[in-house]
Each structure stands twice: as C-alpha cells, then as structure tokens.
mmCIF file of C-alpha atoms in Angstrom:
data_model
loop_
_atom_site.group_PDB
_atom_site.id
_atom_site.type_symbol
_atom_site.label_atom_id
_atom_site.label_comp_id
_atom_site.label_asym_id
_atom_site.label_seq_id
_atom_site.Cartn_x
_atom_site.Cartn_y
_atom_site.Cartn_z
ATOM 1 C CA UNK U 1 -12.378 14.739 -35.323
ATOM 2 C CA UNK U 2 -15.211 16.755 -33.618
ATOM 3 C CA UNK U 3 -15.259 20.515 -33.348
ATOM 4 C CA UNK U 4 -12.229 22.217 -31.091
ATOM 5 C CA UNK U 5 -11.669 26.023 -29.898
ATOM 6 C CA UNK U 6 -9.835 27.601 -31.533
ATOM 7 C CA UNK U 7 -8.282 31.649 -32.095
ATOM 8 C CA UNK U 8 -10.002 32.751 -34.838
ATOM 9 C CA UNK U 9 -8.384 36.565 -35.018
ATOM 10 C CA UNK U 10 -9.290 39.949 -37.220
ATOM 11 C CA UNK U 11 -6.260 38.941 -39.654
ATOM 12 C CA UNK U 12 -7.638 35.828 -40.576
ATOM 13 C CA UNK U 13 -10.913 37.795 -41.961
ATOM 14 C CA UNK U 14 -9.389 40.230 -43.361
ATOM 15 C CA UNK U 15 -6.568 38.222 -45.226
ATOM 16 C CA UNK U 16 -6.604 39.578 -48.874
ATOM 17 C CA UNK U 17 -7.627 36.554 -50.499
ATOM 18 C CA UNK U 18 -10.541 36.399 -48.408
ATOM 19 C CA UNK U 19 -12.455 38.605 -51.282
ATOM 20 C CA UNK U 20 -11.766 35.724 -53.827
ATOM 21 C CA UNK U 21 -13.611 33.088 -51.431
ATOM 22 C CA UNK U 22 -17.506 32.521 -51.766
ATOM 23 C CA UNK U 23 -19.345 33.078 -48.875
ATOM 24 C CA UNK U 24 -19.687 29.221 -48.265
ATOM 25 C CA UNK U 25 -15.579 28.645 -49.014
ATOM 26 C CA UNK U 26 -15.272 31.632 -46.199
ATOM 27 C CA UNK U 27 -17.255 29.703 -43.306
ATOM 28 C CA UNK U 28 -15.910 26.409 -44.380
ATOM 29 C CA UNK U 29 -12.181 27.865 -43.810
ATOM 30 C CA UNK U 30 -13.007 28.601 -40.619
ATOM 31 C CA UNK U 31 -14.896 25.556 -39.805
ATOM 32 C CA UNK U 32 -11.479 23.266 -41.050
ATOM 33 C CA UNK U 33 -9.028 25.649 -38.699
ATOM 34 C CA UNK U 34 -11.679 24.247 -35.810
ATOM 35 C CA UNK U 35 -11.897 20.511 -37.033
ATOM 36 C CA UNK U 36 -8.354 20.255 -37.160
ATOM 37 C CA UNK U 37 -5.703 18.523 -34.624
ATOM 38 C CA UNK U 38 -3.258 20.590 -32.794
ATOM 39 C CA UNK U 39 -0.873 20.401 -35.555
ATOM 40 C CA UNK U 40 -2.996 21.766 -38.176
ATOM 41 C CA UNK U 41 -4.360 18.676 -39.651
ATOM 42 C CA UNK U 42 -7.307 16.651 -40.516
ATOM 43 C CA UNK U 43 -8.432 13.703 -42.412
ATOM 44 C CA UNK U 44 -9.501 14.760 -46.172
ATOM 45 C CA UNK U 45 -13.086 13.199 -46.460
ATOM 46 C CA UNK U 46 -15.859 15.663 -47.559
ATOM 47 C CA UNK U 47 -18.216 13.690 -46.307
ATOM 48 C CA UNK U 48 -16.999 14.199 -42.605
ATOM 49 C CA UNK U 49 -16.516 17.689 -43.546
ATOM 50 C CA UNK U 50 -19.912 18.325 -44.525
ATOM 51 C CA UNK U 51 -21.424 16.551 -41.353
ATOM 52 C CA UNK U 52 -18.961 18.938 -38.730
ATOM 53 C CA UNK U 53 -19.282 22.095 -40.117
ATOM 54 C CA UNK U 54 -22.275 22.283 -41.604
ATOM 55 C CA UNK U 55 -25.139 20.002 -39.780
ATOM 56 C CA UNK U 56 -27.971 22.060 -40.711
ATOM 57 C CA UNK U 57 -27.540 22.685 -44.697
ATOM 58 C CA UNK U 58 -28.336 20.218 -47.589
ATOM 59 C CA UNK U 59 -25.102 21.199 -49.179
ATOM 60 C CA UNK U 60 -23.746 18.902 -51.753
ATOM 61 C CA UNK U 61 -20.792 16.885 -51.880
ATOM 62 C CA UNK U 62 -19.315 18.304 -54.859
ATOM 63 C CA UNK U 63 -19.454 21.588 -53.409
ATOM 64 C CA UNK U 64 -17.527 20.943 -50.159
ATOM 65 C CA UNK U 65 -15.144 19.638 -52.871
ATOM 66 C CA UNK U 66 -15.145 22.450 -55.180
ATOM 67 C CA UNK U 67 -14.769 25.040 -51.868
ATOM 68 C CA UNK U 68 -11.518 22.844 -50.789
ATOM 69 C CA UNK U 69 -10.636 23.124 -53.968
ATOM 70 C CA UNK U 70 -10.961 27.136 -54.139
ATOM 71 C CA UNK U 71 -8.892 26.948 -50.673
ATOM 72 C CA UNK U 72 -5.897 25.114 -51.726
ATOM 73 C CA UNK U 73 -5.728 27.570 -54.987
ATOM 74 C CA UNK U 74 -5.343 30.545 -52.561
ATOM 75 C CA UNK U 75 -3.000 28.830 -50.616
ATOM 76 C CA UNK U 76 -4.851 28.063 -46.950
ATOM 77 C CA UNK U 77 -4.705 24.688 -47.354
ATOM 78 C CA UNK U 78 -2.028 21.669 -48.331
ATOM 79 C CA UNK U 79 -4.013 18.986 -49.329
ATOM 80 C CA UNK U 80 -1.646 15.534 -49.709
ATOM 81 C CA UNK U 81 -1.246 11.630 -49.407
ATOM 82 C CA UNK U 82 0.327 9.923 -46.485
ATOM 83 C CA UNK U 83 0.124 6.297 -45.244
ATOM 84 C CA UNK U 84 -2.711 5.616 -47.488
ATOM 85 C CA UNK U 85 -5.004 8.688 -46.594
ATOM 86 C CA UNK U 86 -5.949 11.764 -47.808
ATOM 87 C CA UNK U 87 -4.880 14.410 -45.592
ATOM 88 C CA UNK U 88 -5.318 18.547 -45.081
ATOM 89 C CA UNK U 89 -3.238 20.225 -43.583
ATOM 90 C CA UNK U 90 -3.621 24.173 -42.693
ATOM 91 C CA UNK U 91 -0.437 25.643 -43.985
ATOM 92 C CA UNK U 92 -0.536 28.796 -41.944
ATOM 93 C CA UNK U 93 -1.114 26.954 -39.091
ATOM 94 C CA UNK U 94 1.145 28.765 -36.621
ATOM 95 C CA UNK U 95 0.639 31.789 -37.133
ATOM 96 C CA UNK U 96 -2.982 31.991 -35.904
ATOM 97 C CA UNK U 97 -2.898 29.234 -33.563
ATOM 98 C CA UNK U 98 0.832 29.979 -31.637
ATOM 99 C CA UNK U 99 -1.003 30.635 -28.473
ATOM 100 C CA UNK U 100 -1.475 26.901 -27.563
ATOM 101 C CA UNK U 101 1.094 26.360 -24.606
ATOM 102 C CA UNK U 102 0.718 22.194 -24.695
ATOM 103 C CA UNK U 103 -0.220 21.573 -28.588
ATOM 104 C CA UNK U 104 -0.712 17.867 -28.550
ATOM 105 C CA UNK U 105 1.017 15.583 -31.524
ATOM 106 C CA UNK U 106 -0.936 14.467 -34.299
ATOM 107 C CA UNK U 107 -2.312 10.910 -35.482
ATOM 108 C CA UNK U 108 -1.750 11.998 -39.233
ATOM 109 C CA UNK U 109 1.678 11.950 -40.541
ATOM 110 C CA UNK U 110 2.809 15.874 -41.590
ATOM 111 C CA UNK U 111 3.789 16.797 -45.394
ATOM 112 C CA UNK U 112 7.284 16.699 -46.284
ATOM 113 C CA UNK U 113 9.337 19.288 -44.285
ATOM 114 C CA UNK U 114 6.737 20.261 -41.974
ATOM 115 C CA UNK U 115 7.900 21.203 -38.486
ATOM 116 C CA UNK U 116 5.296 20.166 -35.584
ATOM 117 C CA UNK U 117 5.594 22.065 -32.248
ATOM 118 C CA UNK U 118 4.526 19.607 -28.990
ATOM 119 C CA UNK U 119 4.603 20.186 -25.574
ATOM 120 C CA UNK U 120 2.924 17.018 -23.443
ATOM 121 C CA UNK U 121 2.918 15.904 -19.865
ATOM 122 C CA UNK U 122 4.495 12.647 -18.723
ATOM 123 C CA UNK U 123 5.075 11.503 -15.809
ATOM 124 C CA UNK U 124 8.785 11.767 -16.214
ATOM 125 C CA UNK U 125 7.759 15.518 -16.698
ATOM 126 C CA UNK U 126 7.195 17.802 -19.682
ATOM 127 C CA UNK U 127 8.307 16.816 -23.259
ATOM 128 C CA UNK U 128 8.562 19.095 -26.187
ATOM 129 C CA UNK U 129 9.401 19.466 -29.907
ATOM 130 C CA UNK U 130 9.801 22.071 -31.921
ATOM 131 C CA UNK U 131 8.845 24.469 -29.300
ATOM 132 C CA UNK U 132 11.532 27.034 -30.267
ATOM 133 C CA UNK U 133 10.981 26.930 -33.537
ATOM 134 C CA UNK U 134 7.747 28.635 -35.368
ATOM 135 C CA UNK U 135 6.169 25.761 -36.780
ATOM 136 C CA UNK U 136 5.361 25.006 -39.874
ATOM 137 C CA UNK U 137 7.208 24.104 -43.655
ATOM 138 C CA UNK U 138 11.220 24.002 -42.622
ATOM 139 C CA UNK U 139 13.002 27.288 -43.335
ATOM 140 C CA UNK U 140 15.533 25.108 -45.631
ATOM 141 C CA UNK U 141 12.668 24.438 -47.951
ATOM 142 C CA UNK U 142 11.828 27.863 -47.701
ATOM 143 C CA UNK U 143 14.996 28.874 -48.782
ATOM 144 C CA UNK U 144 14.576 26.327 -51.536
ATOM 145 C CA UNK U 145 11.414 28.034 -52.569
ATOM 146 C CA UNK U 146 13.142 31.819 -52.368
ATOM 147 C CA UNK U 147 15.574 30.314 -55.016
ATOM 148 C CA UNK U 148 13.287 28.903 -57.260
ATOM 149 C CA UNK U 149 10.796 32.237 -57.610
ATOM 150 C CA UNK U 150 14.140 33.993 -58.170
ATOM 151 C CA UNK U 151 15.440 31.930 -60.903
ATOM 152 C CA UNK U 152 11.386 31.931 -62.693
ATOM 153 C CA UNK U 153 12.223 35.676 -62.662
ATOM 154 C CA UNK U 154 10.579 36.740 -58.996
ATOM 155 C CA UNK U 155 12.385 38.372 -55.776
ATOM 156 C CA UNK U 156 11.986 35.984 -53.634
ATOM 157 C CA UNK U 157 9.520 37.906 -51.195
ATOM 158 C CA UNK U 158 6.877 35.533 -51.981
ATOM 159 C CA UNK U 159 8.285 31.872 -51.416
ATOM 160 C CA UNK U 160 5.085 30.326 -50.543
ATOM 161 C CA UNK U 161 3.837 30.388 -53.885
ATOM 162 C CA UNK U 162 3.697 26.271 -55.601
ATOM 163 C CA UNK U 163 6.218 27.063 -58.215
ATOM 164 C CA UNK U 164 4.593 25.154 -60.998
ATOM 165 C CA UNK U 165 5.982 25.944 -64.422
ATOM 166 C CA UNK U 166 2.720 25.377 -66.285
ATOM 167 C CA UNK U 167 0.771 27.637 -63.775
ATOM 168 C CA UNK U 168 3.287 30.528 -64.151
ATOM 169 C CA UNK U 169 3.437 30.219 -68.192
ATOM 170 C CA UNK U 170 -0.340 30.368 -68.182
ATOM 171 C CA UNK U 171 -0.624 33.298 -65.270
ATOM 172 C CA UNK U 172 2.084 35.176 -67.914
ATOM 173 C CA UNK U 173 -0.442 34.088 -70.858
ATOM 174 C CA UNK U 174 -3.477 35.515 -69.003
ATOM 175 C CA UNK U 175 -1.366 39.105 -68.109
ATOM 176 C CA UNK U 176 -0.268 39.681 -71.476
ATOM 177 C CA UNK U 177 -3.977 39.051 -73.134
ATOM 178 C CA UNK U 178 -5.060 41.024 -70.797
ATOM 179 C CA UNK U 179 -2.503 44.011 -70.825
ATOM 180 C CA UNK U 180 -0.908 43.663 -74.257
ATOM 181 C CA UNK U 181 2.233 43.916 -72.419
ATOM 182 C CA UNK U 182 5.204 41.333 -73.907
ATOM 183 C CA UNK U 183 5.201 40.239 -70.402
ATOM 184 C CA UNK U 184 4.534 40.456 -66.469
ATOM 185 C CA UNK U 185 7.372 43.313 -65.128
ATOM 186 C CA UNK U 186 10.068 41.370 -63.293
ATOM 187 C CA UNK U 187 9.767 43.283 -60.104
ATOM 188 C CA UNK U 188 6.918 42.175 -59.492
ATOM 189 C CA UNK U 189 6.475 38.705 -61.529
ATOM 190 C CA UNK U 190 6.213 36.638 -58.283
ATOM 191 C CA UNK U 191 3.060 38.371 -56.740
ATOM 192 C CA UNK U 192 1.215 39.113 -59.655
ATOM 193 C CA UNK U 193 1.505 35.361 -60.535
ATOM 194 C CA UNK U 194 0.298 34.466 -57.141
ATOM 195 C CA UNK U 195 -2.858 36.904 -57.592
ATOM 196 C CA UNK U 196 -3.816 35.740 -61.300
ATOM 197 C CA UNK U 197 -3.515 32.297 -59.833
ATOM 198 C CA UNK U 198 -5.835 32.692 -56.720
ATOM 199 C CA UNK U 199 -8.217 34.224 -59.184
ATOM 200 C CA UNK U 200 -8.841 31.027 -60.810
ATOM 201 C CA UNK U 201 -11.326 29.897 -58.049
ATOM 202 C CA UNK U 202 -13.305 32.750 -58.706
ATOM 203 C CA UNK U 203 -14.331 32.375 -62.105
ATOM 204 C CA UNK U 204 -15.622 28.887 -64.238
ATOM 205 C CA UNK U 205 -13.588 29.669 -67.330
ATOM 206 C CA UNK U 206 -10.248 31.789 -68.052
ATOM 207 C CA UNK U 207 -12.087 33.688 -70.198
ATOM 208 C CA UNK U 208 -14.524 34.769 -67.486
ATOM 209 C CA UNK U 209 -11.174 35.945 -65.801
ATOM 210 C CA UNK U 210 -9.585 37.571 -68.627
ATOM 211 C CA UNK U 211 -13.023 39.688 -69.222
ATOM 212 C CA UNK U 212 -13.006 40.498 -65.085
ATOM 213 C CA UNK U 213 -9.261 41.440 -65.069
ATOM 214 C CA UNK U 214 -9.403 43.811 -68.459
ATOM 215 C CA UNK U 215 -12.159 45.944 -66.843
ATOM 216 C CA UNK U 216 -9.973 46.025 -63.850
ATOM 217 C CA UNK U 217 -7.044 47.044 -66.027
ATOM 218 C CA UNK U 218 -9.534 49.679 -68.237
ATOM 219 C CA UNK U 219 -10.953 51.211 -64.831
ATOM 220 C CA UNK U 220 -7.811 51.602 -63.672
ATOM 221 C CA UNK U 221 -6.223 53.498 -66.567
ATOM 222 C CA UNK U 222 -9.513 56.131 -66.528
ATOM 223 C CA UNK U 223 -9.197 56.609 -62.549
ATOM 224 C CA UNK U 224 -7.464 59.786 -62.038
ATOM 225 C CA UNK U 225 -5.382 61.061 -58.938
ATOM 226 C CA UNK U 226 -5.420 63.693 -56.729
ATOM 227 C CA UNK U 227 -3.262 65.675 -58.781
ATOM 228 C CA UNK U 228 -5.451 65.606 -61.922
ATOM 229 C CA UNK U 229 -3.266 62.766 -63.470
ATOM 230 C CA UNK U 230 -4.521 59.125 -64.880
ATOM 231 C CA UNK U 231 -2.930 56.277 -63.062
ATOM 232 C CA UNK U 232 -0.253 54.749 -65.372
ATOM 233 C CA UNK U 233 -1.328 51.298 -66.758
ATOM 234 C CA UNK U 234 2.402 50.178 -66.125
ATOM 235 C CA UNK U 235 1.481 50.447 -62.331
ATOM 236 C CA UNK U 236 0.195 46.834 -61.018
ATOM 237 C CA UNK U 237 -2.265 48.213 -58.537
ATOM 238 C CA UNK U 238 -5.008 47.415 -60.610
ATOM 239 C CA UNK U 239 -3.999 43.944 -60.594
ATOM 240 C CA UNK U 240 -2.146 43.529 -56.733
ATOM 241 C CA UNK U 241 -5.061 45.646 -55.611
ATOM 242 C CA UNK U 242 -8.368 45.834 -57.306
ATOM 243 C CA UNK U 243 -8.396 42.678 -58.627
ATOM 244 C CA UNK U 244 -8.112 41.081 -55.347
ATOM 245 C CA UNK U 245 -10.865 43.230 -53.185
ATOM 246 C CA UNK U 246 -12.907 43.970 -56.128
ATOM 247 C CA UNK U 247 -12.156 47.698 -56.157
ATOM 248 C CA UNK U 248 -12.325 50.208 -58.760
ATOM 249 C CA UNK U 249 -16.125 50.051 -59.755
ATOM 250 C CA UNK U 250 -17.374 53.300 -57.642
ATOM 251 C CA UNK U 251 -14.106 55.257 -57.285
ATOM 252 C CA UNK U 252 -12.846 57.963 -58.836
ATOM 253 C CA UNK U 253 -10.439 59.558 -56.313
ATOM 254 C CA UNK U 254 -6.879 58.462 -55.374
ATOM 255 C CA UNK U 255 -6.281 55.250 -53.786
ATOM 256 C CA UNK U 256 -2.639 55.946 -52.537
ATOM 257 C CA UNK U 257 -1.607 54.332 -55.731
ATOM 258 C CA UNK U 258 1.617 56.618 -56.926
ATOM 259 C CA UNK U 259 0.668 58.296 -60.487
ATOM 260 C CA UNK U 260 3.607 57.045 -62.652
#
C-alpha cells in the first residue's frame, strides 16, 4: 500500500459531517484517501491501517475499527467483500481526486456498479477507460437510488443515502421521540434521515442521541430572530443544521433560518 500524494482540498475539511467525526476518525479519513490506489481503494485490514497512518501512536485495534466504522455511517467510505478480501473503497473518490491525468487501474476488484477512470501508457500508445465519464457508482444505480428515497417518502435530492428500511423506521422512531411530531415532514424525510443516521457514530447509546437532539430541538424553539420572533419548531434547521455543527449553545441572534 504505502503512503501516496494526494489533493487533500478546503471542501474535504469542511464537509458537514466532518463535526460528527472524532478528532482521531478526522486524521484517519485523510490518512485512507492517501493509502489508497488510484481508484479509490485499499485492502480492509486495521492492522495495516494502524501501521501507515499512524506509526507513532499506541492506538488500539478496536479503535481503528470503531473510527472505520464511524466513517462508513457518514457515508466516506464503502466497505465490502470481493474475491475473498475485505475491501474499502472511498466513495467520493472523484470528486477530490479528478485531477490525476494517468490514474492507474487497481489490483482490488471495485463494488458493484462502480465506474473506474484509467489512462496508462503502452507502447502501442495511450489507453483509457472511463475517462469521459466522472467516476464513481454508475448513474443507472443512481437513478435506482433517486427512485427508491422517493418511494420511502424522500425527493430524491439525496440518492446516496443506503436505503435500509430498518435504519429509516428507527431514524423516524428517534424524530418523533424527540419532536412529538407523528412523523418526519415529507419534504424533507430524505435528509433528515441521513443526518439522524450519521449521528449514530457520535453517541454510545440512542438514548445519548435522543437527549443531544431534544436540547437541539428545545434551543432551537427559545432562539429568537431578528425580528423579535421564536424560530418555529416545524422548521428542521435545528436538526439539518445544529445538530450537525453543534450549533445553538451560545447564540441567540438569527442564523438565516426563516421564522415560520
């Protein structure tokens, strides 16, 4: 494997789910984008993991393992099976790491539907693949994926969630304790699924979470706008918003939420 260069931009900081990573999750997200291949990938073994990214620390195996875990929840990484290994592979690959003019092909086998991009020499000349397309899951399963959110009740702007039917009952479960609402609002049932999910790694229990999200949802309803008005609790930005970057605990001034 062995350490490679690699872009590591501004975006890929300040990605919103960043906030819900611990400090060790952050460093070993950037450490895998650096371990892996050229297509994104690498070899599942926390052992190696530990070893490349961080020599110097007496860190535990069952935390590189818990920290791989958190990253999968949140959606960076794809961990799966192929030809008898355990493989990772960066799902956002190409859209922090496009800049690679001859991205070699990989010795792992991609997930299901994954589109590689290769450009090599020969010496019958250059030889491509999937150069003119952007890489990454086929847009036929992500078409597959925009019908699915729609028909669990979502809009289909946010196909890259796992559309697991136990995770969404449960996120709906965890929103309605929470709120006291019958249910999540439809218009936005896909992303506040995908945030109640990603704050799973966060917390050791669901009750941990429920107790962090109702003083999200309590702050919230006592923050006032500019124009003198409490924030209406049937606005998700307490949720979409605070709950994600931790906000809410020292402010008492409008956000740019809209009063409703």
């Amino acid at each position: 494997m062995g350490i490679k260069g690699r872009l590591i931009t501004g975006n890929i900081m300040r990605d919103r789910f960043m906030r819900l990573l611990s400090y060790e999750a952050r460093l070993l997200w950037i450490g895998l984008i650096c371990m892996a291949d050229d297509q994104g990938r690498l070899e599942n073994d926390a052992f190696v993991i530990r070893a490349e990214i961080f020599p110097f620390d007496n860190i535990e195996i069952d935390t590189i393992e818990k920290e791989l875990e958190a990253l999968e929840k949140v959606g960076y990484i794809m961990k799966y099976s192929a030809e008898d290994r355990e493989l990772i592979q960066i799902t956002k690959w190409w859209k922090h790491q496009d800049w690679m003019n001859y991205p070699q092909p990989s010795k792992f086998q991609p997930p299901e539907g994954w589109i590689d991009r290769i450009r090599i020499r020969t010496r019958e000349g250059i030889r491509e693949s999937g150069m003119e397309a952007m890489g990454g899951f086929d847009p036929r399963m992500r078409i597959q994926k925009i019908e699915v959110d729609k028909q669990n009740g979502g809009n289909g702007n946010h196909p890259s969630i796992k559309v697991d039917t136990r995770d969404t009952v449960w996120a709906n479960d965890i929103f309605v304790r929470v709120t006291g609402f019958p249910m999540i609002p439809p218009r936005q049932r896909a992303e506040a699924i995908e945030v109640i999910l990603a704050l799973r790694s966060r917390f050791p229990n669901e009750e941990e979470q429920i107790a962090y999200m109702k003083r999200k949802f309590e702050l919230w309803q006592n923050t006032k706008g500019k124009d003198g008005r409490y924030y209406s609790k049937n606005n998700l930005g307490w949720l979409l918003d605070w709950c994600v970057t931790d906000g809410g605990e020292d402010t008492a001034e409008d956000d740019g939420w809209e009063v409703l």
